[in-house]
Amino acid sequence: MTITRRDFLNGAALTLAAGLSPLQLLQAAPSGRYYPPALTGLRGSHAGAFEVAHQMGWEKKVFATDALPITEEYDLVVVGGGLSGLSAAWFYRERHPKARILIVENHDDFGGHAKRNEFEAGGRMILGYGGSEALQSPTHLFSQQVNHLMKSLGVEPRRFETAFNRSFYPGLGLSRGVFFDRETFGEDKLVTGDPTPMVADDLRPDQLNARPIAAFIQDFPLPEPDRLALIALHDAPKDYLAGKSPEQKEAHLAKTSYRDFLLKDVGLSATAVAYFQGRSNDFMALSIDAVAAFDAYYFGFPGFAAMGLAPPSEEAKAEMEEPYIYHFPDGNASIARLLVRDLIPAVAPGKGMDDIVLAPFDYSQLDRVGQPIRLRLNSTAVSVRNVAGGVDVGYSRNGELARVRGKHCVLACYNMMIPYLLRDLPAEQAHALSQNVKFPLVYTKVLIRNWQAFRKLGVHEIYASTQPYSRIKLDYPVDLGGYRHPRDPQQPIGLHMVYVPTSPNSGMNARDQARAGRGKLYGATFEQLETQLREQLQRMLGPGGFDHQKDILAITINRWTHGYSYFSNSLFDDEAASEALMNQARQKLGNVSIANSDAAWDAYAHAAIDEAWRAVGELT
């Protein structure tokens, strides 16, 4: 089922506004097929997925489930059907092959942030990812346990070396570009040939089709002194902390934001510094006012070459330089699908990483009576309590409360929700869990009629430093199984757009910016978000002939009000104290253990899997 823009304007939006949830929308599909990946509109944290949790978190409502009859009994109940929850079920079954397992998930689809977006256009399927997008640096970051799981599922990372066509966009002569907006820089202007490498780049430096940095910067719509200062920062940096020892420099940079470093230590103007404002948004979910200068040095940002700082370790350098190519056409949704198919074989045919991309999934098989492992969607846990010899789990589904019992329970949900769920949780642990304030972000997929405008402008990706969407790009060129990525600029393709609702230069710390950004997203309607992205795309691509009214075929806005896990930030946190909080937060309580990437204070998929393995090990 695909809801196009026309469908949305002709009734779907009005229906949703009248109270029809995505679950009801799926159930009312003309095909009669329940299939969430094909839904467009407002996805991610969608209507129907968060209201019960907000009653617990915002209204402090306590759902009374202790007196309800126990309707089902399992060996393990997993709260959260994302990558960590699914992995926990997999690791538990590996230890207990005959185990009966129930996974409850509040969204209408499994995978958590590993979300699959499907479109139909030009007589073919076009895939996208709505959240967790790739396996980060598997050679250097994957543990023995993660590698074991991947191998068991049939995932061979080296397969992506041929599946991911790194030469496709460079071979068309396309480069990256930077969009300068008139509100900040005086005019709307797209400057192409950006030589700036990305952190863990999918392209090699020789594939950027880049111009020399001086020629590139000379095209910026900035006063000449600002352009010259930016060129000097890149080509002729100084020791901006001369007179300090290397240790003193590191200490200063750890407590100074990159923005303040550029303003106060380097001496750039505020307008010149604005060029860098959103460079860190996609990777850290924060703008440069909340990113330590020392982290900026670690990620390869300019300004540090002449300061005599110790180089990053060989291990850290290798991690950052490992190519960002370990990407399924639907992102890490394929990992979630592989896990579900392995746990519940009736859901889809096939085996291995190649056929999973196009494998037909039958959602009616997820929660069938009599099967050993069941995955129950649209079900929000409201109470978890240790009882003699087991754990009682209460949940809400379609407005009805139910109670099930498990010998064990893994909480693989957002860790900041656990204090509202887990009864008898020590106050100190509840406080530690609450400190993982997740960063909000939006991954928007826009299906466009063709990408001739990108060809004409000479770009495949655009960075917009001070616009809502800081990163806009043609989707990754990956062929896997029977899926082939779009190749013809005259045919439809999916755009990937990244919006992080930061509060730059507000003086707020990282956690407060996350809370403020979450408020922005909850307060924005689909229509407002749609208008915002249409305006930005038109301003950037209009000179290339793009017309949003006819060229946009469909929109899926994956709104993650609770997105990236919090991580220790030297501007606001003490590293040792953060480590202590993390360890305290994930302590086992009775027969309940805690997983999710939140438990590692690390937003990566491999962290979610590692935490699942740890949580299961604590129980068994």
Tab-separated table of C-alpha atoms in Angstrom, residues 45 106-107 113 412-419 421 438 560 562-563 596 598:
chain	number	residue	atom	x	y	z
A	45	SER	CA	7.596	7.587	15.712
A	106	ASN	CA	4.942	-0.436	20.370
A	107	HIS	CA	5.315	0.524	16.690
A	113	HIS	CA	15.077	2.642	14.052
A	412	ALA	CA	15.343	-3.529	24.906
A	413	CYS	CA	13.242	-0.368	24.777
A	414	TYR	CA	14.370	3.244	25.174
A	415	ASN	CA	16.244	3.245	28.456
A	416	MET	CA	14.720	6.530	29.588
A	417	MET	CA	11.322	4.747	29.628
A	418	ILE	CA	12.467	1.970	31.954
A	419	PRO	CA	11.962	3.962	35.202
A	421	LEU	CA	8.024	0.464	33.469
A	438	LYS	CA	18.040	10.560	23.187
A	560	TRP	CA	12.427	10.010	15.446
A	562	HIS	CA	13.882	9.757	20.403
A	563	GLY	CA	16.677	9.043	17.933
A	596	ASN	CA	19.415	-1.506	23.535
A	598	ASP	CA	21.226	3.142	24.993
